[in-house]
Coordinates of C-alpha atoms and ligand atoms in Angstrom, one line a residue:
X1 CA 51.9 -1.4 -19.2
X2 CA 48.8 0.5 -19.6
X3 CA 47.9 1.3 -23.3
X4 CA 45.5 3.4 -24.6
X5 CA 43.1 2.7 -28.0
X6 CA 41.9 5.4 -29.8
X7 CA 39.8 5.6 -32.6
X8 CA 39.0 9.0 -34.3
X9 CA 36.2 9.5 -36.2
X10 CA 35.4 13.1 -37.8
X11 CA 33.2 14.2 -34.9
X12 CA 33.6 11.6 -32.7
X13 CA 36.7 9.9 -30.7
X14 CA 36.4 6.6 -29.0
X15 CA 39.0 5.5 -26.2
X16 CA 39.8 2.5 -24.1
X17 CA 42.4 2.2 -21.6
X18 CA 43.5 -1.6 -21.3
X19 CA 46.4 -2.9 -18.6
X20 CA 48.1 -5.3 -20.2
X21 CA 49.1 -7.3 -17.7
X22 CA 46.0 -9.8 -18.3
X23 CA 44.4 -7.4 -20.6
X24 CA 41.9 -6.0 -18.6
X25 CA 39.9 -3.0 -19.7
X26 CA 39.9 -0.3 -16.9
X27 CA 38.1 2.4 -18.6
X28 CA 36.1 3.2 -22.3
X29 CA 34.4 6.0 -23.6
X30 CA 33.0 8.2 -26.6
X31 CA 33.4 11.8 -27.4
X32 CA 30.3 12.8 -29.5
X33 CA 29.5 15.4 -31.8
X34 CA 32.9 17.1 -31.9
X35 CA 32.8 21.0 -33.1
X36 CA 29.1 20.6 -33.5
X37 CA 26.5 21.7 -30.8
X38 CA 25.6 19.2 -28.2
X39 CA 29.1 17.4 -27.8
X40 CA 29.3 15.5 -24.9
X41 CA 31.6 12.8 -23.5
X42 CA 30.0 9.3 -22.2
X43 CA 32.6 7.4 -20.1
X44 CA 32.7 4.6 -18.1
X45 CA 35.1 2.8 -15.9
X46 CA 33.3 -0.7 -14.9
X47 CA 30.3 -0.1 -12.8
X48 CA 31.0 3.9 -12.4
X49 CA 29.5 5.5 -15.3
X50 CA 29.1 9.5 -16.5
X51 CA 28.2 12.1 -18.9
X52 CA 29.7 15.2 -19.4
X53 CA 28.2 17.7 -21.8
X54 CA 30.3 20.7 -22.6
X55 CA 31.8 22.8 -25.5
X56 CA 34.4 20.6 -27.7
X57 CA 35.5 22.3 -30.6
X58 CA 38.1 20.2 -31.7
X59 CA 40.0 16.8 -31.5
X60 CA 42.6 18.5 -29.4
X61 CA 39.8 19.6 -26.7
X62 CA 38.7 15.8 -26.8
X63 CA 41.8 14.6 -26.0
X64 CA 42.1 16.7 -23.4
X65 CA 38.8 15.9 -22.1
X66 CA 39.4 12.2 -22.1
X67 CA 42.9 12.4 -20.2
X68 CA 40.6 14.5 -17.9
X69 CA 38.3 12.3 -17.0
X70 CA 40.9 9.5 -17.1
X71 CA 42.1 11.3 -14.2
X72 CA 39.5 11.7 -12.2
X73 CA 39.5 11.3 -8.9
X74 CA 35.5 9.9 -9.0
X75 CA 35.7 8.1 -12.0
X76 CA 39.1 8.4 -13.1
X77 CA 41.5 5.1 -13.4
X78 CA 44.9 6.7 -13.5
X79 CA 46.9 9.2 -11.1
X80 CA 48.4 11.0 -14.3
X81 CA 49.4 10.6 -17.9
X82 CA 52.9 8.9 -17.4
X83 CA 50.9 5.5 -16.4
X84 CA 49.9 5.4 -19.9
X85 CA 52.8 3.5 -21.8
X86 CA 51.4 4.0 -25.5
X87 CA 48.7 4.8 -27.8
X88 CA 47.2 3.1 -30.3
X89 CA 45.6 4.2 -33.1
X90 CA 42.8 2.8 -35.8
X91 CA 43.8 3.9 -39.0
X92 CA 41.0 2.8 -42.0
X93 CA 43.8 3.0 -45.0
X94 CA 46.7 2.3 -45.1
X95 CA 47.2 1.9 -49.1
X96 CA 49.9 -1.0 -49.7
X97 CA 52.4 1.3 -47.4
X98 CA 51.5 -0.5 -44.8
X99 CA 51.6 -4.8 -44.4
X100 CA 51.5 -4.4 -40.8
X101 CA 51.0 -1.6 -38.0
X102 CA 53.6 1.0 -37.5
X103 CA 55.3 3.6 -34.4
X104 CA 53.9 7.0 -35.6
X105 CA 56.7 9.9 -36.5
X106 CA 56.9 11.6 -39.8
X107 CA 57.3 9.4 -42.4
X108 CA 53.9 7.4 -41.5
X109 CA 52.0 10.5 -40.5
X110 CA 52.7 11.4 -44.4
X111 CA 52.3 7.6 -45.6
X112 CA 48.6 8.3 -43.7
X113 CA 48.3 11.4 -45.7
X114 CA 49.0 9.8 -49.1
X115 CA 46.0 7.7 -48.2
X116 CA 43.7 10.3 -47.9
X117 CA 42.1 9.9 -51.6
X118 CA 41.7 6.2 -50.7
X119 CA 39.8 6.6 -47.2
X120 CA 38.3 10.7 -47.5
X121 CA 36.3 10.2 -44.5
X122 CA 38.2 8.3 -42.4
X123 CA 42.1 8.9 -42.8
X124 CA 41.8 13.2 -42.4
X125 CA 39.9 12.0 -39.2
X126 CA 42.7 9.4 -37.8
X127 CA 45.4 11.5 -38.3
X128 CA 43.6 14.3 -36.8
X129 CA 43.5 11.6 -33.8
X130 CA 46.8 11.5 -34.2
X131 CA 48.3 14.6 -34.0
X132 CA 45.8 15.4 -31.0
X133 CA 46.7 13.2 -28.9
X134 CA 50.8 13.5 -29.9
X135 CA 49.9 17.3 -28.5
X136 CA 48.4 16.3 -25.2
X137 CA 50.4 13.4 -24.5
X138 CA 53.9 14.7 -25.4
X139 CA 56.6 12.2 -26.0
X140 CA 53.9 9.2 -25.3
X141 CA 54.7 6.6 -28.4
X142 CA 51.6 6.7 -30.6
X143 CA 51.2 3.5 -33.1
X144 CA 49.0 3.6 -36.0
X145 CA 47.0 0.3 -37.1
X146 CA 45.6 -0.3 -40.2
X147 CA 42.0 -1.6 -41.4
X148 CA 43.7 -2.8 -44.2
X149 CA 47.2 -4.3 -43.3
X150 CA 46.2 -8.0 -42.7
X151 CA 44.5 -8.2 -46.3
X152 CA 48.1 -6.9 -47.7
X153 CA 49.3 -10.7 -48.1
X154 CA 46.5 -10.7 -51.4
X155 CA 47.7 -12.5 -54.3
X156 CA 47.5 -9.9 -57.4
X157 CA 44.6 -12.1 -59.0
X158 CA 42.5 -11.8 -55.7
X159 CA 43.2 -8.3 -55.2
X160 CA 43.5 -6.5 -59.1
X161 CA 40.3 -5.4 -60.9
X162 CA 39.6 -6.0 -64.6
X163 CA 40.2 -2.1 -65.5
X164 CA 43.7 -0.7 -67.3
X165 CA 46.8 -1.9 -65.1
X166 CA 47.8 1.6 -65.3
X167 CA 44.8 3.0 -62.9
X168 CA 46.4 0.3 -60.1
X169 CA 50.5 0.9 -61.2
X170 CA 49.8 5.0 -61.2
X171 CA 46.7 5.4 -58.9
X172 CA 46.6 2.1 -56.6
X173 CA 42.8 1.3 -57.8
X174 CA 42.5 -2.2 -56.6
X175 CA 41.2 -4.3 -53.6
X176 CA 42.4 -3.7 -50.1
X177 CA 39.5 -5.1 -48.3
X178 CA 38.6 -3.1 -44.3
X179 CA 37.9 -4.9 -40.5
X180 CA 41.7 -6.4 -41.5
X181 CA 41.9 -5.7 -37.8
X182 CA 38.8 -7.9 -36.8
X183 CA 39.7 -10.4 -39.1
X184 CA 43.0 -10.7 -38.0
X185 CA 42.2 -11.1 -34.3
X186 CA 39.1 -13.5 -35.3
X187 CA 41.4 -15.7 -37.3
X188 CA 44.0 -16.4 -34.9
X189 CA 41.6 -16.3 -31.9
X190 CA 39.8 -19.5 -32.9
X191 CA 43.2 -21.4 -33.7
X192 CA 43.8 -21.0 -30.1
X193 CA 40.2 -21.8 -29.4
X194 CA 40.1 -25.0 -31.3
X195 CA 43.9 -26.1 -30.0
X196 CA 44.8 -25.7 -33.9
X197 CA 47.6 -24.4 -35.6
X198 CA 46.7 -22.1 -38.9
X199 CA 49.2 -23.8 -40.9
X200 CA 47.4 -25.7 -43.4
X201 CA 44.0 -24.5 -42.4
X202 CA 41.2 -22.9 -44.5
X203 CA 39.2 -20.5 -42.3
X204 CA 36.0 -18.3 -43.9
X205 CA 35.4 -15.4 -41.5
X206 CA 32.1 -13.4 -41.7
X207 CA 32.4 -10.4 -40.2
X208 CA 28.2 -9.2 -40.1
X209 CA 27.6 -5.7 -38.4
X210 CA 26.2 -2.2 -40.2
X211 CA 29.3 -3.2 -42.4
X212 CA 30.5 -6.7 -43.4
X213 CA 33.2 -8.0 -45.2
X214 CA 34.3 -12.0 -45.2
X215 CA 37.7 -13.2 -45.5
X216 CA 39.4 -16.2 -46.6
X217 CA 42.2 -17.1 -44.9
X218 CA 44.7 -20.1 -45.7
X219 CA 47.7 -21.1 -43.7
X220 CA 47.0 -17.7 -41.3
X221 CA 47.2 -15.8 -44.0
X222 CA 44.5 -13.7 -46.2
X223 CA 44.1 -14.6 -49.4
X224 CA 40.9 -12.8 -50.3
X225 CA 38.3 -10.5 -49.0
X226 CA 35.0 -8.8 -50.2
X227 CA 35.4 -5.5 -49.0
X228 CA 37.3 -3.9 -52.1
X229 CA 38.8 -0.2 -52.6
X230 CA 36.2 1.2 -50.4
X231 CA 34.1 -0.9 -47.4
X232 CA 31.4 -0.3 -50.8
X233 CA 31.9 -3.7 -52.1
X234 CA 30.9 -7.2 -51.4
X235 CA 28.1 -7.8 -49.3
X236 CA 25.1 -6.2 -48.7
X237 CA 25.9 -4.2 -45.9
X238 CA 23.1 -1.9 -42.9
X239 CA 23.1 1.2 -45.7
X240 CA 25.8 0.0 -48.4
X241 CA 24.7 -1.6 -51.5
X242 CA 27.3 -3.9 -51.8
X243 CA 28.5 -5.5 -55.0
X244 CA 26.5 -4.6 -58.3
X245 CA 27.1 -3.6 -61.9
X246 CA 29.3 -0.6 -61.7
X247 CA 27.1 0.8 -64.7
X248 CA 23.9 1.0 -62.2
X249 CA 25.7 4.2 -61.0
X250 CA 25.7 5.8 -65.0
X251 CA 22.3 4.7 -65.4
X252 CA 20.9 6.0 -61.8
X253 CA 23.0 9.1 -62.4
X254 CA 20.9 9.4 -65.2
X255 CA 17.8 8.4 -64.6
X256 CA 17.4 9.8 -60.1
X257 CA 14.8 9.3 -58.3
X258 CA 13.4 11.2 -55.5
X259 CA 12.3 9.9 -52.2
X260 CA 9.0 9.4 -53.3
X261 CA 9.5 7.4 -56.5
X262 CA 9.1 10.3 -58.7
X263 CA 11.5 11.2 -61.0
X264 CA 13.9 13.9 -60.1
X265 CA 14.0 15.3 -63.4
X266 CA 17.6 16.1 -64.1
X267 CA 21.1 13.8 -63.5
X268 CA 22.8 14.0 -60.6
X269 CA 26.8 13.6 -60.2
X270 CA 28.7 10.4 -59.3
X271 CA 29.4 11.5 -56.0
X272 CA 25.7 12.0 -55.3
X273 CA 25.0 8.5 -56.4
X274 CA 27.5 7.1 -54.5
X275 CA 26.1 8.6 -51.8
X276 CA 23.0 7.1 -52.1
X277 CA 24.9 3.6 -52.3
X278 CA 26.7 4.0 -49.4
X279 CA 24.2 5.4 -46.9
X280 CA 20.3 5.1 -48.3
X281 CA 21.0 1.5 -49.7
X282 CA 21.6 -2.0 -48.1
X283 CA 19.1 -3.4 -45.4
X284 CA 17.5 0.4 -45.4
X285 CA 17.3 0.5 -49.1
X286 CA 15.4 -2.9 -49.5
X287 CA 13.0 -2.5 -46.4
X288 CA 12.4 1.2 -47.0
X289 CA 12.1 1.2 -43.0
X290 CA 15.5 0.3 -41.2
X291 CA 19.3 -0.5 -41.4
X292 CA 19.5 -2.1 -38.2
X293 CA 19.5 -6.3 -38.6
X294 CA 17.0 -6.1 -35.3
X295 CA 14.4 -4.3 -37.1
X296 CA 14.5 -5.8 -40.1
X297 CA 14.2 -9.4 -38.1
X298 CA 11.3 -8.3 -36.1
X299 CA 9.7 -6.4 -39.2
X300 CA 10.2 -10.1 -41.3
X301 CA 8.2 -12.0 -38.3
X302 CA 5.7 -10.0 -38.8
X303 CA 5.3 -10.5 -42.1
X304 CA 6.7 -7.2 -44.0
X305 CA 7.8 -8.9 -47.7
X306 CA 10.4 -6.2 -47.9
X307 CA 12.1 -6.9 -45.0
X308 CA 11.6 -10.6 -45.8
X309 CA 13.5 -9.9 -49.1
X310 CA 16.5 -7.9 -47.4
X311 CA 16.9 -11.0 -45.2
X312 CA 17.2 -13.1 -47.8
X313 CA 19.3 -11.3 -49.9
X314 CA 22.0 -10.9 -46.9
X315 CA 21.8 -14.3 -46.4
X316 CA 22.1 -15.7 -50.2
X317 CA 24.8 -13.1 -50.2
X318 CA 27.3 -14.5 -47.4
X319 CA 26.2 -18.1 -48.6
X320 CA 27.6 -17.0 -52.2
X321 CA 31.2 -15.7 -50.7
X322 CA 31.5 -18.8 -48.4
X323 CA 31.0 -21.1 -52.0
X324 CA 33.2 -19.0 -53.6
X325 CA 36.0 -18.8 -50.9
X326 CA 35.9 -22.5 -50.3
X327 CA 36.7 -22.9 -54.1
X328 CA 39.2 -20.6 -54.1
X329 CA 41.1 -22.2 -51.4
X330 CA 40.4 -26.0 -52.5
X331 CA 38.3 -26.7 -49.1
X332 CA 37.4 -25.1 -45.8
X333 CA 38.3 -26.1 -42.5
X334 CA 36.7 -23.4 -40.2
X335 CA 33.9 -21.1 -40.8
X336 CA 33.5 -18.3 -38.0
X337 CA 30.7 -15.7 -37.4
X338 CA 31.5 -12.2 -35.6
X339 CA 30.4 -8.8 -34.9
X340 CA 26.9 -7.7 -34.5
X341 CA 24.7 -9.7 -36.9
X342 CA 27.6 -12.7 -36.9
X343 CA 27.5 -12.7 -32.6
X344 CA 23.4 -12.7 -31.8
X345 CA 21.7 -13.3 -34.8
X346 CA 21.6 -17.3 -34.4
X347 CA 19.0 -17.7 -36.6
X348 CA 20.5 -16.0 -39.6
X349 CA 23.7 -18.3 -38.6
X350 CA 21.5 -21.2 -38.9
X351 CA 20.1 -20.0 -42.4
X352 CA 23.7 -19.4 -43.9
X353 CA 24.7 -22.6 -42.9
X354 CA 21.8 -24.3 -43.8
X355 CA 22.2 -26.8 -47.2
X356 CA 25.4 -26.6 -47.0
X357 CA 25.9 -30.3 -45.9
X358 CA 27.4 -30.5 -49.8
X359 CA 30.3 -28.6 -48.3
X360 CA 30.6 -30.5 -45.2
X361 CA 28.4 -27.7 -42.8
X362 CA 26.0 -28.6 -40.4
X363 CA 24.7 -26.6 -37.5
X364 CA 23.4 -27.9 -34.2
X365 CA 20.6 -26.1 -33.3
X366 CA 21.3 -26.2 -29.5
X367 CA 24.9 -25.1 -29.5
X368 CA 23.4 -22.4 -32.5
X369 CA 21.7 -20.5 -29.2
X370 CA 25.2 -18.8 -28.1
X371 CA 26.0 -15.3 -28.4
X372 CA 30.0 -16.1 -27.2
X373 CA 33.0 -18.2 -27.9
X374 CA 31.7 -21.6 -29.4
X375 CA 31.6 -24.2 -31.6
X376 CA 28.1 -24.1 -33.3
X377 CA 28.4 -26.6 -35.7
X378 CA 26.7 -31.0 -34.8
X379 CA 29.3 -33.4 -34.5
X380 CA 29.5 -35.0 -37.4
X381 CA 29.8 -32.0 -39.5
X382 CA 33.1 -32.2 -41.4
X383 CA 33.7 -27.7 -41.1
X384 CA 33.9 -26.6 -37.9
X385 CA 31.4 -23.3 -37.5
X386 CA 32.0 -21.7 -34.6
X387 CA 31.0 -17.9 -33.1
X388 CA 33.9 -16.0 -32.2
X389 CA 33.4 -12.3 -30.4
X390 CA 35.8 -9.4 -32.4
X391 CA 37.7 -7.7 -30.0
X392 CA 40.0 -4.9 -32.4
X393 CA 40.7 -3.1 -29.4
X394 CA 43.0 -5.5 -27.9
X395 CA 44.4 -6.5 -30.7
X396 CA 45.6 -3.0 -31.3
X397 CA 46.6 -2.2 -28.2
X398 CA 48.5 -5.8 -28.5
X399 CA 50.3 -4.4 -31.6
X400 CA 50.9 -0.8 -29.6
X401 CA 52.8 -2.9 -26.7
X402 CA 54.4 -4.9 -29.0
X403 CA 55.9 -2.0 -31.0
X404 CA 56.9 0.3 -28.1
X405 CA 58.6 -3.0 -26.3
X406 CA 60.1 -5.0 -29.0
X407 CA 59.7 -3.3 -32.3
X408 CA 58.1 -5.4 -34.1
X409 CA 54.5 -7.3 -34.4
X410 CA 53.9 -10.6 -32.7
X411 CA 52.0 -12.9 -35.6
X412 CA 49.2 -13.8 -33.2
Ligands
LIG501 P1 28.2 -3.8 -35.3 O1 28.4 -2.9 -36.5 O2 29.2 -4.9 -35.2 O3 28.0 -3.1 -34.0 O4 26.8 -4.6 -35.6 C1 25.5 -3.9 -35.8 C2 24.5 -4.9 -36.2 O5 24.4 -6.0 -35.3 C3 23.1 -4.3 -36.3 O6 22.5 -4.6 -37.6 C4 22.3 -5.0 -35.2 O7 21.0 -5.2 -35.5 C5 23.1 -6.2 -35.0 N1 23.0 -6.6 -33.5 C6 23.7 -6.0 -32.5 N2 23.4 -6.6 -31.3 C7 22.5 -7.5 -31.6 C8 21.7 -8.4 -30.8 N3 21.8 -8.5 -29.5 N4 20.9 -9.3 -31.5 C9 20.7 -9.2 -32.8 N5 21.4 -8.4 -33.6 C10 22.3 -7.5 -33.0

């Protein structure tokens, strides 16, 4: 069965179309700047690449313009629509409705809808992927899954914050953690790497791109994660600040800044402040000059103390978590690096792991030089580090073919 992955962003929509039989991708591609001048569509199907730049008002015209091209006869992959057997969705939140991922009708399209305060950006956008693509693909099962679902099997004392129970029993303020989808597929991917069942394993999995979250995961299950309402909290992230005192936003709200260092001269709101955490902080925040982990490596070679100081920060940061999650689940077994930063930055690898010989880590520096699936770690090193590429797309159109053919989930 060929299944289709789509994830809708508010002006963008990202597609793959992946035959199952042997999971191969056939075709992928990006709808840009949706209802704003300029949209285009960038799509590729192995070696045969295009652009097409046209008016797209809306999500519904995107769909349409990806079944298009789908279709094509030049760079095209399919003769027509029935050849695609499902479609899977990325959804950010899905609250704690939703443990696992779920066939779209009514009931979850409104369960997606009650999440809308939790993910503002992101949920009004999904569903909006949704509903386009249930217009131009009538009677094509759609499957919804969830950023959040794998970090549903939380213990309350991982997941609750210190504040008034109330705000979690009447308004579900608490932690639900994001990249549940990455962190899934990462965790069972290197059992099956390492010929090791997750029963009875501890496995840390750092998951370093513009965002990062880690996750501890014991017996194939997760039992914490930094990430917590919003992807704001944890580590220091390409523009997020990460974890700090919450009463930094009161006293920046107070007390603003402008670009220059000046003052502003009058408060600003919460919202504006959170703003400033979310997209002007992190790795651009510290350097002053970048968000991307490239620049700030290449600006730290060269000697710029800022960027020096955003590297070591990130660093000190995952090294904390990794401590912390190792304590929290008596030991650790398996320590795996993914996504951007995690895949190619070996020397960052090398510096997280680095002193931790008290835990039982110890990188080789010639296996360190991968960018795929490998062990990492020297051979007498008691945790096993190892590099293991994210792939959410196939683990949600996994999910989508497991849904539509059996109805429920496999648990790998
Ligand atoms: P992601 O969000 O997973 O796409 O990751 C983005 C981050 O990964 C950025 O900070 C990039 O600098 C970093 N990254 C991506 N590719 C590479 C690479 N080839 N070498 C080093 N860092 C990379």
């Amino acid at each position: 069965m060929k299944i289709l992955v789509v994830n809708a962003g508010s002006s963008s929509l990202k597609y793959q179309l992946i035959d199952m039989d042997g999971e191969i991708e056939l075709a992928k591609g990006l709808v840009e700047r949706i209802g704003i001048a300029g949209s285009r569509l960038k799509h590729s199907a192995g070696e045969k690449k295009t652009e097409i730049s046209q008016e797209i008002p809306d999500h519904e015209a995107a769909a349409q313009l990806m079944l298009q091209i789908l279709q094509d006869p030049e760079f095209g992959v399919i003769k027509s629509t029935d050849e695609i057997g499902a479609v899977g969705h990325r959804v950010l939140h899905g609250g704690n409705a939703f443990t696992a991922s779920v066939i779209v009708n009514d009931a979850a399209k409104q369960a997606i809808r009650d999440c809308f305060p939790l993910g503002p950006l992101h949920n009004p956008a999904n569903l909006m992927g949704i509903e386009a693509c249930e217009k131009v693909m009538k009677g094509t099962p759609q499957v919804a899954v969830f950023d959040t679902a794998f970090h549903q099997t939380m213990p309350p004392k991982a997941y609750m914050y210190g504040v008034p129970k109330m705000y979690e029993e009447k308004l579900h303020v608490r932690r639900y953690g994001f990249h549940g989808t990455s962190h899934r597929y990462v965790s069972r991917r290197v059992c099956d790497f390492l010929g090791i069942k997750p029963e009875g394993k501890r496995i840390i999995i750092a998951h370093l791109g513009n965002g990062s979250s880690l996750s501890a995961v014991k017996d194939g299950k997760c039992v914490d994660t930094s990430m917590g309402l919003t992807p704001l909290e944890g580590l220091l992230m390409g523009t997020r600040c990460g974890s700090c005192d919450p009463a930094v936003v009161q006293f920046i709200a107070n007390n603003p800044l402008k670009e220059d260092g000046t003052p502003l001269g009058h408060p600003i709101s919460v919202d504006e402040v959170l703003t400033i955490m979310n997209k002007k902080s992190g790795l651009l925040g510290i350097s002053g000059k970048s968000s991307d982990c490239r620049d700030i490596d290449d600006l730290a070679a060269k000697g710029d103390e800022n960027a020096k100081l955003a590297q070591e920060m990130l660093i000190y940061g995952i090294k904390k978590y990794i401590g912390a999650y190792a304590a929290a689940m008596g030991g650790v077994d398996v320590i795996c690096f993914t996504a951007g930063i995690g895949e190619n930055n070996a020397d960052l690898r090398a510096r997280v792991i680095d002193g931790m010989e008290f835990l039982g880590g110890k990188i080789d520096p010639e296996k360190n030089k991968t960018r795929k699936e490998a062990v990492i770690s020297a051979d007498d090193s008691k945790v096993t580090v190892c590099v293991i590429p994210t792939n959410e797309e196939i683990m949600i159109a996994r999910d989508t073919l497991d849904l539509v053919t059996t109805g429920k989930v496999r648990d790998n």
